[in-house]
Structures are given as structure tokens and as C-alpha cells.
Short mmCIF file of C-alpha atoms and ligand atoms in Angstrom, two decimals:
data_model
loop_
_atom_site.label_atom_id
_atom_site.label_comp_id
_atom_site.label_asym_id
_atom_site.label_seq_id
_atom_site.Cartn_x
_atom_site.Cartn_y
_atom_site.Cartn_z
CA UNK A 1 90.15 69.63 79.42
CA UNK A 2 92.51 66.92 81.18
CA UNK A 3 94.18 69.94 83.33
CA UNK A 4 90.64 71.08 84.72
CA UNK A 5 90.28 67.20 85.98
CA UNK A 6 93.81 66.91 87.40
CA UNK A 7 93.91 67.11 91.32
CA UNK A 8 96.52 70.00 92.05
CA UNK A 9 97.80 68.65 95.24
CA UNK A 10 96.53 64.89 95.71
CA UNK A 11 99.02 61.98 94.17
CA UNK A 12 97.36 58.65 93.70
CA UNK A 13 99.61 55.64 93.73
CA UNK A 14 100.12 53.94 90.46
CA UNK A 15 101.18 50.15 90.50
CA UNK A 16 102.03 47.19 88.37
CA UNK A 17 101.95 43.76 89.13
CA UNK A 18 104.63 42.47 87.29
CA UNK A 19 103.99 38.70 86.11
CA UNK A 20 103.23 37.22 82.86
CA UNK A 21 99.58 36.10 81.41
CA UNK A 22 100.43 32.32 82.33
CA UNK A 23 100.95 33.27 85.89
CA UNK A 24 97.38 34.70 86.41
CA UNK A 25 95.72 32.57 89.60
CA UNK A 26 92.56 32.27 87.39
CA UNK A 27 94.76 30.21 84.88
CA UNK A 28 96.29 28.01 87.53
CA UNK A 29 93.78 25.00 86.96
CA UNK A 30 94.50 25.10 83.10
CA UNK A 31 98.32 26.02 82.97
CA UNK A 32 100.68 23.74 85.12
CA UNK A 33 103.49 25.21 86.98
CA UNK A 34 105.78 23.13 85.24
CA UNK A 35 105.03 24.73 81.83
CA UNK A 36 105.74 27.77 82.91
CA UNK A 37 109.31 27.33 81.92
CA UNK A 38 108.15 26.19 77.99
CA UNK A 39 105.35 29.18 77.92
CA UNK A 40 106.01 32.10 75.47
CA UNK A 41 107.15 35.09 77.97
CA UNK A 42 105.77 38.31 76.93
CA UNK A 43 106.59 40.35 80.26
CA UNK A 44 109.83 42.09 79.23
CA UNK A 45 108.58 43.46 76.06
CA UNK A 46 105.16 44.66 77.99
CA UNK A 47 107.09 46.27 80.79
CA UNK A 48 109.33 47.97 78.50
CA UNK A 49 106.26 49.57 76.77
CA UNK A 50 104.67 50.46 80.25
CA UNK A 51 108.18 51.97 81.35
CA UNK A 52 108.08 54.27 77.79
CA UNK A 53 104.70 55.38 79.01
CA UNK A 54 105.52 56.11 82.37
CA UNK A 55 108.56 58.39 80.84
CA UNK A 56 106.53 60.22 78.22
CA UNK A 57 104.28 61.28 81.02
CA UNK A 58 107.09 61.61 83.83
CA UNK A 59 105.20 59.67 86.26
CA UNK A 60 106.75 57.02 88.57
CA UNK A 61 105.19 54.24 89.82
CA UNK A 62 105.49 51.16 91.96
CA UNK A 63 106.14 47.62 90.50
CA UNK A 64 105.23 44.61 92.41
CA UNK A 65 107.63 42.16 90.96
CA UNK A 66 107.59 38.44 91.04
CA UNK A 67 110.62 37.00 91.95
CA UNK A 68 110.55 34.05 89.08
CA UNK A 69 110.07 36.77 86.85
CA UNK A 70 113.24 38.87 88.39
CA UNK A 71 115.35 35.76 88.21
CA UNK A 72 114.64 35.38 84.24
CA UNK A 73 114.79 39.07 83.37
CA UNK A 74 117.38 41.07 85.71
CA UNK A 75 117.58 43.50 83.15
CA UNK A 76 113.54 44.50 83.77
CA UNK A 77 114.29 45.04 87.40
CA UNK A 78 117.33 47.28 86.50
CA UNK A 79 115.66 49.38 84.52
CA UNK A 80 112.54 50.06 86.78
CA UNK A 81 115.13 50.77 89.23
CA UNK A 82 117.48 53.10 86.60
CA UNK A 83 114.42 55.16 86.20
CA UNK A 84 113.35 55.82 89.79
CA UNK A 85 110.33 53.87 90.09
CA UNK A 86 110.09 51.91 93.35
CA UNK A 87 110.52 48.21 93.33
CA UNK A 88 108.39 46.11 95.36
CA UNK A 89 107.92 42.39 95.67
CA UNK A 90 104.82 40.18 94.56
CA UNK A 91 106.52 37.18 96.04
CA UNK A 92 108.32 34.49 94.65
CA UNK A 93 105.91 31.75 92.78
CA UNK A 94 102.69 33.41 92.69
CA UNK A 95 100.78 31.12 94.99
CA UNK A 96 97.90 32.84 96.94
CA UNK A 97 98.92 33.53 100.13
CA UNK A 98 95.74 31.76 101.64
CA UNK A 99 97.01 28.54 100.12
CA UNK A 100 100.41 28.38 102.20
CA UNK A 101 101.30 27.81 105.63
CA UNK A 102 103.03 30.56 107.74
CA UNK A 103 106.51 28.95 107.21
CA UNK A 104 105.97 28.34 103.60
CA UNK A 105 104.57 32.08 103.10
CA UNK A 106 107.78 33.62 104.98
CA UNK A 107 110.06 31.28 102.73
CA UNK A 108 108.34 32.67 99.69
CA UNK A 109 108.32 36.50 100.73
CA UNK A 110 111.78 36.24 101.80
CA UNK A 111 113.15 34.75 98.98
CA UNK A 112 111.74 37.15 96.65
CA UNK A 113 112.64 40.36 98.72
CA UNK A 114 116.69 38.89 98.85
CA UNK A 115 116.48 38.19 95.15
CA UNK A 116 115.15 41.39 94.37
CA UNK A 117 117.60 43.25 96.85
CA UNK A 118 120.41 41.33 95.31
CA UNK A 119 119.55 42.05 91.61
CA UNK A 120 118.79 45.76 92.27
CA UNK A 121 120.95 46.81 95.19
CA UNK A 122 117.98 48.84 96.55
CA UNK A 123 115.95 47.92 99.50
CA UNK A 124 112.42 46.32 98.91
CA UNK A 125 109.70 47.58 101.34
CA UNK A 126 106.61 46.86 99.85
CA UNK A 127 104.59 43.69 99.11
CA UNK A 128 101.53 42.87 97.29
CA UNK A 129 99.95 39.02 97.43
CA UNK A 130 98.89 37.17 94.52
CA UNK A 131 95.31 37.86 94.14
CA UNK A 132 94.85 40.03 97.17
CA UNK A 133 94.99 36.84 99.08
CA UNK A 134 95.29 38.34 102.59
CA UNK A 135 91.83 38.17 104.55
CA UNK A 136 90.20 37.18 107.63
CA UNK A 137 91.43 33.43 107.28
CA UNK A 138 94.96 34.39 107.04
CA UNK A 139 95.82 37.54 109.00
CA UNK A 140 99.00 35.69 110.39
CA UNK A 141 100.43 36.75 106.97
CA UNK A 142 100.76 40.42 108.24
CA UNK A 143 102.95 39.05 111.05
CA UNK A 144 105.29 37.17 108.53
CA UNK A 145 105.56 40.20 106.15
CA UNK A 146 106.97 42.21 109.30
CA UNK A 147 109.39 39.34 110.07
CA UNK A 148 110.73 39.10 106.74
CA UNK A 149 111.51 42.84 106.69
CA UNK A 150 108.83 44.44 104.97
CA UNK A 151 107.42 48.00 105.73
CA UNK A 152 104.15 47.76 104.05
CA UNK A 153 101.72 45.68 102.43
CA UNK A 154 98.82 46.36 99.48
CA UNK A 155 97.25 42.96 99.64
CA UNK A 156 93.72 43.60 100.73
CA UNK A 157 90.81 44.34 98.44
CA UNK A 158 87.89 45.47 100.69
CA UNK A 159 85.38 44.19 98.34
CA UNK A 160 82.96 41.04 98.17
CA UNK A 161 84.57 38.67 95.02
CA UNK A 162 84.47 35.04 94.12
CA UNK A 163 88.30 34.73 94.54
CA UNK A 164 89.45 37.33 97.07
CA UNK A 165 88.44 40.07 99.18
CA UNK A 166 87.42 41.30 102.79
CA UNK A 167 84.75 43.66 102.63
CA UNK A 168 84.73 44.77 105.92
CA UNK A 169 88.27 45.61 106.69
CA UNK A 170 89.40 49.66 106.83
CA UNK A 171 89.17 51.04 102.90
CA UNK A 172 92.42 53.37 103.39
CA UNK A 173 95.84 52.66 104.74
CA UNK A 174 96.11 51.67 108.59
CA UNK A 175 98.87 50.22 110.26
CA UNK A 176 98.76 46.95 112.21
CA UNK A 177 100.32 46.23 115.51
CA UNK A 178 103.44 44.83 114.29
CA UNK A 179 104.03 48.14 112.72
CA UNK A 180 103.43 47.12 109.10
CA UNK A 181 101.25 49.42 107.13
CA UNK A 182 98.37 48.02 105.00
CA UNK A 183 97.56 50.26 102.14
CA UNK A 184 94.45 48.71 100.44
CA UNK A 185 93.55 49.11 96.60
CA UNK A 186 90.61 51.55 96.40
CA UNK A 187 87.15 51.06 96.91
CA UNK A 188 84.43 53.90 96.42
CA UNK A 189 81.48 53.49 98.86
CA UNK A 190 78.29 53.67 97.15
CA UNK A 191 74.87 52.11 98.06
CA UNK A 192 76.22 50.53 101.44
CA UNK A 193 78.69 48.69 99.35
CA UNK A 194 82.48 49.10 98.34
CA UNK A 195 82.35 48.93 94.74
CA UNK A 196 86.04 47.92 93.21
CA UNK A 197 87.64 51.19 91.72
CA UNK A 198 91.39 50.44 91.58
CA UNK A 199 92.04 48.72 88.04
CA UNK A 200 92.21 45.01 87.11
CA UNK A 201 89.48 43.92 84.94
CA UNK A 202 86.94 46.45 86.59
CA UNK A 203 88.88 49.07 84.66
CA UNK A 204 88.60 47.27 81.54
CA UNK A 205 85.02 46.56 81.75
CA UNK A 206 83.81 49.79 82.87
CA UNK A 207 83.42 52.80 80.46
CA UNK A 208 86.54 55.01 80.94
CA UNK A 209 84.50 57.89 82.21
CA UNK A 210 83.11 55.69 84.99
CA UNK A 211 86.37 54.79 86.49
CA UNK A 212 87.85 58.31 86.29
CA UNK A 213 84.49 59.57 88.28
CA UNK A 214 85.19 56.88 90.89
CA UNK A 215 88.85 57.79 91.33
CA UNK A 216 87.76 61.72 91.50
CA UNK A 217 85.34 61.09 94.00
CA UNK A 218 87.95 59.53 96.35
CA UNK A 219 90.19 62.35 95.83
CA UNK A 220 87.94 64.90 96.31
CA UNK A 221 85.10 63.66 98.47
CA UNK A 222 87.32 61.79 100.59
CA UNK A 223 90.59 63.60 100.25
CA UNK A 224 92.13 60.21 99.93
CA UNK A 225 95.18 58.91 97.59
CA UNK A 226 93.90 56.30 95.53
CA UNK A 227 95.80 52.89 94.68
CA UNK A 228 95.46 51.77 91.25
CA UNK A 229 96.91 48.59 89.66
CA UNK A 230 96.95 46.84 86.53
CA UNK A 231 99.50 44.02 85.01
CA UNK A 232 101.79 44.22 81.92
CA UNK A 233 99.76 41.35 80.20
CA UNK A 234 96.52 43.65 80.23
CA UNK A 235 97.82 46.00 77.29
CA UNK A 236 99.09 42.89 75.47
CA UNK A 237 96.90 42.34 72.63
CA UNK A 238 99.11 39.40 70.91
CA UNK A 239 99.29 37.42 73.92
CA UNK A 240 98.61 33.71 73.20
CA UNK A 241 95.28 32.80 73.88
CA UNK A 242 94.71 30.17 76.79
CA UNK A 243 92.76 27.33 75.29
CA UNK A 244 89.83 25.51 77.31
CA UNK A 245 89.27 27.90 79.91
CA UNK A 246 85.76 28.31 81.16
CA UNK A 247 83.62 31.52 79.99
CA UNK A 248 83.92 33.79 83.08
CA UNK A 249 87.76 33.40 83.41
CA UNK A 250 88.17 34.13 79.42
CA UNK A 251 85.73 37.10 79.73
CA UNK A 252 87.80 38.27 82.84
CA UNK A 253 91.21 37.86 81.08
CA UNK A 254 90.26 39.51 77.84
CA UNK A 255 87.75 41.74 78.06
CA UNK A 256 88.87 45.35 76.45
CA UNK A 257 92.49 44.54 76.23
CA UNK A 258 92.95 46.21 72.95
CA UNK A 259 91.16 49.43 74.88
CA UNK A 260 93.65 49.21 77.95
CA UNK A 261 96.59 51.02 76.68
CA UNK A 262 94.42 54.10 75.48
CA UNK A 263 92.73 54.35 78.83
CA UNK A 264 95.91 54.10 80.62
CA UNK A 265 97.16 57.16 78.78
CA UNK A 266 94.25 59.01 79.55
CA UNK A 267 94.54 57.96 83.15
CA UNK A 268 98.12 59.21 83.42
CA UNK A 269 96.90 62.49 81.72
CA UNK A 270 93.94 63.05 84.13
CA UNK A 271 95.47 62.48 87.41
CA UNK A 272 98.79 62.98 89.24
CA UNK A 273 100.63 59.80 90.14
CA UNK A 274 103.32 58.41 92.17
CA UNK A 275 105.19 55.59 94.28
CA UNK A 276 103.51 53.81 96.80
CA UNK A 277 106.45 54.62 99.37
CA UNK A 278 106.37 58.37 98.59
CA UNK A 279 103.12 58.58 99.02
CA UNK A 280 101.75 56.46 102.12
CA UNK A 281 105.20 55.40 104.20
CA UNK A 282 105.78 59.27 105.04
CA UNK A 283 102.54 60.47 106.80
CA UNK A 284 100.86 59.31 110.29
CA UNK A 285 98.09 56.88 109.71
CA UNK A 286 95.63 55.40 112.16
CA UNK A 287 96.50 52.04 113.97
CA UNK A 288 94.06 49.10 113.44
CA UNK A 289 93.65 45.53 114.52
ZN1 ZN B 17 99.58 38.58 90.53
#
């Protein structure tokens, strides 16, 4: 059955935002940055589990890795590169781009790129903003990414959401005047709206068959590669529960975490996957903005 659902020629990009559970933006009001040092770190075990799964399925992916994590877990960075996945940047300190000045943003993304390159010995070309925090209010961030030497970004979610989103921006990859490529995470256009279809909490919330249908629609009807994302903590049933958080944050963070690993296995079987750079950096794309 899975072989019938496989798209023979179209590969989708599998992306992992490498950070730990206590660094999630929605927890920022509850966990102080200075407490990160003493929090129980789970990221190494979780990334190793993901790398094992990818090896079983012979899938290569892109790891948008936080500088703060790379500095403390260089062996994780080295394993990602040794197993021929793409090492990319999630910035250094997981501050939303929309909360920073252009100078502070440039300093953060430059620091992360240099750190990842020094640790791995490979060029880092891709960047994803924490919480998809590039939008209409901070389009200057694209210029700063070019200046810092990045070739592409995957930082825009073209949806309406209370924490992020730029609903009217293009749904598929486009080139900015600076030459930077932006590859938005995937949405499906239905009922005159862009529906989130590319991972995160929505993937855990919706039945797997619905998520699969959404991705197939992008591949079949639009003949476009999708960009799917998840986090190492999303497969971690044993992560410490953060106390005192509001109901919405709790629901979004923990919903269906116990089902995530099984669903990822299905996703790896039902679609063809690859690295961002291999799928998007090699083909001509429309210019926008
Ligand atoms: Zn993140």
C-alpha cells in the first residue's frame, strides 16, 4: 500500500529544528533564559533517535541547528554531517527575529553560522528563524541574512497565526532582490485560505491520513515539493513537564506526542524525502519583492 502512495519523481524536504523543549518560544514567559543552563537536556538522545530512523529509511534531511545546542553538543553536529545530512542554522539564541534590531539579528545569525562551520568543517547555507519570525514588520531580516552569507532561508509561514505568519506572501520558493532564496514551509490553499500543512503542532493534532492527503495534494495537484518540519522534543514522551503554563500552550506542546514517532515512520515510508539544499538550491525560481 505505501508504494502506491509514493510520489516517484517529486521529493519533499524534511527539516528538523534542533533545539530543546525548554527553548520553545511559547515557553519563554515561563522559563528564564538563565535557567537553560540548569535544565535537563534531552536533545542529544532525541536527535540520535531521529538519525537512527532516517538511517533505517535511507533518508537525508536538513537540520536547522541552534548555535546554543551546537556549542554544548558538538558530537551531535558531527554525527549529522558524518551521515550526510545538511547542517543549517536556527540562529544562536532562539530569539524571535521580530524581537531584535537588525544589528542584533545580524550578530546572532553570524555567530551561529561561524560556530556551526567551525565545528563541522562544512559551509552552512540555510537558515530558519525561530518561530517563523520573519514577516511584514521585519523584511530587513532577509538583507541581513544575505549579508551574513546565507544562500537561503525557510523562515516564513504563509498563514494567519497568533504567534507568527505572513498570510499573503508566496506559498512556494522565491528569490529576493538580494539573491537570497526564501522557501516557505508548506501550506494548502483551501476555501480561500492557506492551511498549515507542514508539521509542528498541526501534524500532531490532525489525523495522519489528513496530513498525508494535504502533502499529496501539494505534490500531485501543484507539482511542488513540500517542506515539512518537526522538533526533536516532539518525539520525547519522557520530557519534563513545564509547570504553570496556560492551557493553550500546554495543549499545543504536548498534544499527541506519544503518536509522533509512529507518524513520522509512516511519513518516511509514504513520501520521498531529501535535503533543502538538494531540492531547492539547484533549480531556477521566480523573483519576488
Ligand atoms: Zn525553534
